[in-house]
mmCIF file of C-alpha atoms in Angstrom:
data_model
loop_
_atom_site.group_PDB
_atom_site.id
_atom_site.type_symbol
_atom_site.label_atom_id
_atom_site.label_comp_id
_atom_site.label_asym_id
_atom_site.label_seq_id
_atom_site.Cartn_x
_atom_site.Cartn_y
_atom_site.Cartn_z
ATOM 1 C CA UNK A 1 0.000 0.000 0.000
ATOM 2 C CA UNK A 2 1.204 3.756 -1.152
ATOM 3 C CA UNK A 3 2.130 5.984 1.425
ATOM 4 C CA UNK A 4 1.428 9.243 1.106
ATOM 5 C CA UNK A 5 3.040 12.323 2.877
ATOM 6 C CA UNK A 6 2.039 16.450 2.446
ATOM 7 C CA UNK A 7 3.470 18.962 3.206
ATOM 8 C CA UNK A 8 2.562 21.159 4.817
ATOM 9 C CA UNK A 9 0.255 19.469 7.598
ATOM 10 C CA UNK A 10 -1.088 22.973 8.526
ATOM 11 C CA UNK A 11 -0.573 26.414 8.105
ATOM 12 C CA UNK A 12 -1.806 29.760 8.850
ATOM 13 C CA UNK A 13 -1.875 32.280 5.726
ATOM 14 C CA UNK A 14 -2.848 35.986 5.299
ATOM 15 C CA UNK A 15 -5.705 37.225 2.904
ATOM 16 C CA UNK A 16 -4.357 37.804 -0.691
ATOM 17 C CA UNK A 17 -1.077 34.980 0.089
ATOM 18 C CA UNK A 18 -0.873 32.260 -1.959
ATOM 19 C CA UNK A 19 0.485 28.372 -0.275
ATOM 20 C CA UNK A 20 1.647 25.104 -2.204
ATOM 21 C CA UNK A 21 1.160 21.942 -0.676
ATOM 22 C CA UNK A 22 3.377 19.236 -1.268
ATOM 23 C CA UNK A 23 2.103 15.576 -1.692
ATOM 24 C CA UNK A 24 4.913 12.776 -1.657
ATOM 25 C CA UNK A 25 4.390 9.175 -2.506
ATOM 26 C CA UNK A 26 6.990 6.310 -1.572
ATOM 27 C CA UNK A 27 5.970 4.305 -4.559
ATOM 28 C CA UNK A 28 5.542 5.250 -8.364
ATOM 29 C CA UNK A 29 1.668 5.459 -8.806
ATOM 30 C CA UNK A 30 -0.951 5.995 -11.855
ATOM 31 C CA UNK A 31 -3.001 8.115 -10.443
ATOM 32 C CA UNK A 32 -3.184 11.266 -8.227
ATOM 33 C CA UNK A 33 -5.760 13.536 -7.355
ATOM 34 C CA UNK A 34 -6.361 16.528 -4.873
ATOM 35 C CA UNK A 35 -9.576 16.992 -2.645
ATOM 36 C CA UNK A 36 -10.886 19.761 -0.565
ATOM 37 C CA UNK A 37 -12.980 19.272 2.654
ATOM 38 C CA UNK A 38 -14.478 22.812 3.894
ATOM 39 C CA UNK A 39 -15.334 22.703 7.832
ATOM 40 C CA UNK A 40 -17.786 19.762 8.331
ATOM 41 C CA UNK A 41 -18.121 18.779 4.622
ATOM 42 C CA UNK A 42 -17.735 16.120 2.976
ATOM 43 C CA UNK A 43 -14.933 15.744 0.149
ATOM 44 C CA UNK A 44 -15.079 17.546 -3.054
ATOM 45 C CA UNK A 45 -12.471 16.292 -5.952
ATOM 46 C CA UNK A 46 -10.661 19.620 -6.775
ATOM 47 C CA UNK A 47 -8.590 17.605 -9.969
ATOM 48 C CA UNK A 48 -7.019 14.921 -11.628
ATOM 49 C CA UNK A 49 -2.887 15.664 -11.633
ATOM 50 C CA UNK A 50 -1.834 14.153 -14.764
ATOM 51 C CA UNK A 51 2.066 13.244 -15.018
ATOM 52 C CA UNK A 52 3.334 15.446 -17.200
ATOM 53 C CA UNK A 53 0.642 17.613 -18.625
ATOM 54 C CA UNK A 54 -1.998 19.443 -17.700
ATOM 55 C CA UNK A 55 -4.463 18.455 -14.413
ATOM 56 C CA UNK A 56 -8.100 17.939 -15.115
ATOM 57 C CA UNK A 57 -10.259 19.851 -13.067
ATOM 58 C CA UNK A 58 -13.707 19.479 -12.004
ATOM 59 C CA UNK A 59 -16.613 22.153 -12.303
ATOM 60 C CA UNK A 60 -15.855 24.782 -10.529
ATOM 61 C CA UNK A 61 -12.496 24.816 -10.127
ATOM 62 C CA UNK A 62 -9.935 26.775 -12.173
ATOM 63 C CA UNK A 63 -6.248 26.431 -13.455
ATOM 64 C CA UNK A 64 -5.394 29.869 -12.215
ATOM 65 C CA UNK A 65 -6.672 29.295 -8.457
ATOM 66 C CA UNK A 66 -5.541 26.164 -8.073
ATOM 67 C CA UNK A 67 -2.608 25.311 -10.069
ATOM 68 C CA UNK A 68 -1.133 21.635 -9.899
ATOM 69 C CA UNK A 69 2.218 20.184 -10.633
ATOM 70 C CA UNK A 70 3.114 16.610 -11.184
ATOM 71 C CA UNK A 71 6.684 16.253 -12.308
ATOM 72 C CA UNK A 72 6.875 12.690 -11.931
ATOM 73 C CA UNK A 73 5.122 9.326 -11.037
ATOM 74 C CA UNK A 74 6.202 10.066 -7.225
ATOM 75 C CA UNK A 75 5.280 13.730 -6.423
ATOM 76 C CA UNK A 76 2.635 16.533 -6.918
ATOM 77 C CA UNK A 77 1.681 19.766 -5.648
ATOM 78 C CA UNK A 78 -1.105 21.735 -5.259
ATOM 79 C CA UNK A 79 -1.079 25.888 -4.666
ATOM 80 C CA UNK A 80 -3.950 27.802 -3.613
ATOM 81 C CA UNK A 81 -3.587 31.051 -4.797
ATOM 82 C CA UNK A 82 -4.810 34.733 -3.734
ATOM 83 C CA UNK A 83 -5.906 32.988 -0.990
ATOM 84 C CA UNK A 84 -9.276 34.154 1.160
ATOM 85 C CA UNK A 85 -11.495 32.591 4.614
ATOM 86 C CA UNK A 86 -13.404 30.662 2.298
ATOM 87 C CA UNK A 87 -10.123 28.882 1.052
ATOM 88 C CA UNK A 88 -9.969 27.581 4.542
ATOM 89 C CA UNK A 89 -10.054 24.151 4.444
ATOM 90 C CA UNK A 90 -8.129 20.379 4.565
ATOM 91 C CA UNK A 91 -6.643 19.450 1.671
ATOM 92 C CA UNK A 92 -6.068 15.827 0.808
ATOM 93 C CA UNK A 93 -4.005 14.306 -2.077
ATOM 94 C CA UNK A 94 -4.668 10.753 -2.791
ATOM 95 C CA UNK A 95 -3.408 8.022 -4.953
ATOM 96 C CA UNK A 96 -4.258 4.954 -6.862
ATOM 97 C CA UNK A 97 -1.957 1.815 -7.706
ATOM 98 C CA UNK A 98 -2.872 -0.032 -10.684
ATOM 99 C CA UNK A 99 -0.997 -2.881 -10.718
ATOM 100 C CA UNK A 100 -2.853 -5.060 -13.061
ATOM 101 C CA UNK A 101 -2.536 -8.572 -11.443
ATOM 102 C CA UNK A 102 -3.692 -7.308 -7.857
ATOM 103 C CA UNK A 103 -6.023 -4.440 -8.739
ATOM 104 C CA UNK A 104 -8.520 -3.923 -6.449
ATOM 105 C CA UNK A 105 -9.248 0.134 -6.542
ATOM 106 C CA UNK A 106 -8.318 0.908 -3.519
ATOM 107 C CA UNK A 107 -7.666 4.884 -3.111
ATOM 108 C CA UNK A 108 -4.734 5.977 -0.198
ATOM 109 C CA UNK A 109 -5.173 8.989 1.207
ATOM 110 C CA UNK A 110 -2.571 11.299 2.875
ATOM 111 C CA UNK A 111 -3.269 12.913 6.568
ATOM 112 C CA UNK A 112 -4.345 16.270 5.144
ATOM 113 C CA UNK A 113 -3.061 19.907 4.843
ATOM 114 C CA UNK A 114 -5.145 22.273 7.556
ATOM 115 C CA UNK A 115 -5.528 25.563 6.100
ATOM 116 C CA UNK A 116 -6.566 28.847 7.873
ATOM 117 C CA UNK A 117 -6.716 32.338 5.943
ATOM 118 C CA UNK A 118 -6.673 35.138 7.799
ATOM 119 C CA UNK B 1 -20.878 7.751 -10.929
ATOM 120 C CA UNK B 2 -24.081 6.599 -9.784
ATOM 121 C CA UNK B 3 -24.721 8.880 -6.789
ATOM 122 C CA UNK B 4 -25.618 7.049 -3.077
ATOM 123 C CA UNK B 5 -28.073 7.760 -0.391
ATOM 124 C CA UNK B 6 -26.783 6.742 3.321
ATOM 125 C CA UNK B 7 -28.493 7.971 6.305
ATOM 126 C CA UNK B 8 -27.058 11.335 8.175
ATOM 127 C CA UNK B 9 -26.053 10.037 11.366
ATOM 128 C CA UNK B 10 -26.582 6.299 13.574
ATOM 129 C CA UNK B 11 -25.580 5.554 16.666
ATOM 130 C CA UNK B 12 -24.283 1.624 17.631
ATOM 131 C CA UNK B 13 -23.192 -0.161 21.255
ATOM 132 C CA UNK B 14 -20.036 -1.001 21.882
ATOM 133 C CA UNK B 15 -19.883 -4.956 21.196
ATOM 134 C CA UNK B 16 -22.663 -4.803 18.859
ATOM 135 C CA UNK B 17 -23.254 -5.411 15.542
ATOM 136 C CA UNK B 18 -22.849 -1.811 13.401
ATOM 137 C CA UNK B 19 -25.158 -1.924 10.315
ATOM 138 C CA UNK B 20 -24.802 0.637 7.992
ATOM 139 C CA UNK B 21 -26.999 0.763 4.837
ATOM 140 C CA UNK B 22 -26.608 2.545 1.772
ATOM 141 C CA UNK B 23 -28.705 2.797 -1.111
ATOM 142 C CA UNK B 24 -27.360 3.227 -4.897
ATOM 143 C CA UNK B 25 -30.639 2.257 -6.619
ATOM 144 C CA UNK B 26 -28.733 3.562 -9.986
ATOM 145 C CA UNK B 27 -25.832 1.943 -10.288
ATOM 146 C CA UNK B 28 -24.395 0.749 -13.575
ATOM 147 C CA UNK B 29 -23.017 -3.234 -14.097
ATOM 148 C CA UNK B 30 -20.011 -2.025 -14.161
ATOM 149 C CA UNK B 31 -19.613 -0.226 -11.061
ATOM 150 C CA UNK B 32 -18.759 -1.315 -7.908
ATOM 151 C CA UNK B 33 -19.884 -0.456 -4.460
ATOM 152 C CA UNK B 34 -16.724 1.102 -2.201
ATOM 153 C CA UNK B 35 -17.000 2.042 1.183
ATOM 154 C CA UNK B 36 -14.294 4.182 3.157
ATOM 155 C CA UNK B 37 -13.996 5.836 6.958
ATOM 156 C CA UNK B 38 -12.932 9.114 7.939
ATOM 157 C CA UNK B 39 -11.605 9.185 11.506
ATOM 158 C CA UNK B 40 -11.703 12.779 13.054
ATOM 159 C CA UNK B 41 -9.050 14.605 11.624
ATOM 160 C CA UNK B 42 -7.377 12.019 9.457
ATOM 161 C CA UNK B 43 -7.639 11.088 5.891
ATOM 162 C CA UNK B 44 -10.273 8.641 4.759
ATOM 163 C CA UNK B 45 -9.610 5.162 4.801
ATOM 164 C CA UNK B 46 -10.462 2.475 2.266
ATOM 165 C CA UNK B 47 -12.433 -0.861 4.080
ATOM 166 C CA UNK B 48 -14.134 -2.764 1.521
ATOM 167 C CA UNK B 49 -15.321 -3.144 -1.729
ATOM 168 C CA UNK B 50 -17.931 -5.263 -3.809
ATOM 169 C CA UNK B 51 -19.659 -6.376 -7.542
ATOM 170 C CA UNK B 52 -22.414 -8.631 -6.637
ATOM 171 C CA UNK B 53 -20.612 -11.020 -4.231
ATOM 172 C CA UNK B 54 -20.985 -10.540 -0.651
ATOM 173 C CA UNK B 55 -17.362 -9.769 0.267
ATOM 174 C CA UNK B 56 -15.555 -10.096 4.274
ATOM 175 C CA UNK B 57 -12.252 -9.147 5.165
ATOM 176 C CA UNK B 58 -10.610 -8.257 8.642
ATOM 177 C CA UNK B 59 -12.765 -4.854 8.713
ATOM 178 C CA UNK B 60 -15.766 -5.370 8.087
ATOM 179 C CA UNK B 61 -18.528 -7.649 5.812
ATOM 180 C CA UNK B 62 -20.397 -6.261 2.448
ATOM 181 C CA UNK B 63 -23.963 -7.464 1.690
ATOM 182 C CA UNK B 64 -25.173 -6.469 -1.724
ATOM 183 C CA UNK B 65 -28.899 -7.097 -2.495
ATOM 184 C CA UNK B 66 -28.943 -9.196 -5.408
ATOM 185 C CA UNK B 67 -30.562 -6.089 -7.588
ATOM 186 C CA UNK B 68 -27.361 -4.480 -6.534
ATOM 187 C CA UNK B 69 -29.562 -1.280 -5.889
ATOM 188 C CA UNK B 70 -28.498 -1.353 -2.298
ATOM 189 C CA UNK B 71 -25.792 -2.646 0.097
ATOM 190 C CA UNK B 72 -25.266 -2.640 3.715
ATOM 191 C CA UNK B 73 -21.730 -2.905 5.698
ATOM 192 C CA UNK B 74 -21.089 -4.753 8.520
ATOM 193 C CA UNK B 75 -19.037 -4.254 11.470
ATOM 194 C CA UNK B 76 -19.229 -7.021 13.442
ATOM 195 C CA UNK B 77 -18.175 -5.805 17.203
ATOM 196 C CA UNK B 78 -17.755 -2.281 16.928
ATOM 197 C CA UNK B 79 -15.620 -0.548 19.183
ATOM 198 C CA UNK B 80 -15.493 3.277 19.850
ATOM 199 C CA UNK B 81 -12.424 3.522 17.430
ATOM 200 C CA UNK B 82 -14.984 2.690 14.653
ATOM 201 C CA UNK B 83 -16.594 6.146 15.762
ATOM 202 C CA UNK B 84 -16.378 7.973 12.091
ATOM 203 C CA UNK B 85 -17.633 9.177 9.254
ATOM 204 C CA UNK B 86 -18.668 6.326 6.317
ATOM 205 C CA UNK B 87 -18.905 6.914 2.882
ATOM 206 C CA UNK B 88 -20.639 4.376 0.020
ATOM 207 C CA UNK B 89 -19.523 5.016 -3.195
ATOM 208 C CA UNK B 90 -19.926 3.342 -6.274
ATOM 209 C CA UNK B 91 -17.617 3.156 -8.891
ATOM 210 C CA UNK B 92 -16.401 2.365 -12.591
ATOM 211 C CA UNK B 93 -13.010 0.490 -11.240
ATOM 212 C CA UNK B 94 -10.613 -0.973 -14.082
ATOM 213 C CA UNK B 95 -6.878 -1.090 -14.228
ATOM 214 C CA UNK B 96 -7.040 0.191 -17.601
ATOM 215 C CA UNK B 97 -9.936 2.350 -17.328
ATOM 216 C CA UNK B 98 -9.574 5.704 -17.756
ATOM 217 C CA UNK B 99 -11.753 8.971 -17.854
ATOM 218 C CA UNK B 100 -14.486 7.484 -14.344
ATOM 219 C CA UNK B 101 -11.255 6.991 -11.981
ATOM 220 C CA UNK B 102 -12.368 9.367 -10.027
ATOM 221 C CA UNK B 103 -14.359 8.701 -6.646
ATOM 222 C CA UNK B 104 -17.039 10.970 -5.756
ATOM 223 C CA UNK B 105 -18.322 10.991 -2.071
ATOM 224 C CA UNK B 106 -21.458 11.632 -0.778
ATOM 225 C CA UNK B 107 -22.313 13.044 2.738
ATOM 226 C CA UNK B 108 -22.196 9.591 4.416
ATOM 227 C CA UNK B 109 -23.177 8.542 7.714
ATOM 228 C CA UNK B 110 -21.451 9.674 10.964
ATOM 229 C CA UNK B 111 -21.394 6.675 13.088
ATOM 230 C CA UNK B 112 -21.285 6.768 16.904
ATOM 231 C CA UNK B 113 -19.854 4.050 18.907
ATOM 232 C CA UNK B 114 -21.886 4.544 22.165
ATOM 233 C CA UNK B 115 -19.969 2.911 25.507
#
């Protein structure tokens, strides 16, 4: 099973700042993605990082808010930019394996990235 | 993804049997049923997943109606560590699928393990 570090695990930001989290993987996996969970919400699916192009987002979420990198099979981040109160939330990144002999779906999650605008 | 209707909150003893039923009454053939746990303050946490078959493993037990339109997971002696959030999803889930990867959650059911 993938094991998933971020980076960082909270923070406290300023109105108008922007913050990239950090989401590190100890194995090489498919795919990644990036969720957001407001105060006593459930999880919303921000986008898809794609290895070396683009990240699909979902409705309602833009390229020039959230901006994603994924260099490699191993690694992603997500920044939130101009950030404001109602960006204050946990972030998760989360992987899937897809090895095809074993598959079984399975998504790992990391702990989370706490944050709180100012 | 076929979208899932679970009940808001249940409570369960400690020892007892938790039930927790979810309802998915459009769910495609090729989608299975997921279900995952969100512990206060920590991310969520895969337990089980099913087709058709009923399915057991260390966690917990799946029962899937044979229609497949609803499901129901079983803890069999919960303990108050099994206090959480649950989440029943159903999804497309292939190796070489690509495009309906992604898992959608609902609101799910908080579930309180009561001493």
């Amino acid at each position: 099973s993938a094991v998933i570090s971020q980076k960082p695990s909270r923070d406290i930001c300023q109105r108008g700042t922007s913050l990239t989290i950090q989401c590190q993987v100890d194995s090489q996996v498919t795919m990644m993605f990036w969720y957001r969970q407001q105060p006593g919400q459930s999880l919303t699916l921000i986008a898809t990082a794609n290895q070396g192009s683009e990240a699909t987002y979902e409705s309602g979420f833009v390229i020039d808010k959230f901006p994603i990198s994924r260099p490699n099979l191993t690694f992603s981040t997500l920044t939130v930019s101009n950030m404001s109160p109602e960006d204050s939330s946990i972030y998760l990144c989360s992987v899937e394996e897809r090895p095809a002999a074993t598959y079984t779906g399975e998504l790992f999650f990391g702990e989370g990235s706490r944050l709180t605008v100012l | 993804d076929a979208k899932t209707t679970q009940p808001t909150s249940m409570d369960c003893a400690e020892g007892r049997a938790a039930n927790l039923p979810c309802n998915h009454s459009t769910i495609s053939g090729n989608e299975y049923v997921y279900w995952y746990r969100q512990i206060h303050s920590q991310g969520p946490q895969y337990i089980i997943h099913g087709l058709k078959n009923n399915e057991t493993n260390e966690m917990a037990s799946l029962i899937i109606t044979e229609d497949r339109k609803s499901s129901t997971l079983i803890l069999p002696h919960a303990t108050l560590r099994d206090t959480a959030v649950y989440y029943c999803i159903v999804r497309v889930a292939s190796p070489s699928n690509f495009g309906n990867e992604k898992l959608t959650f609902g609101t799910g059911t908080r579930l309180t393990i009561i001493p």
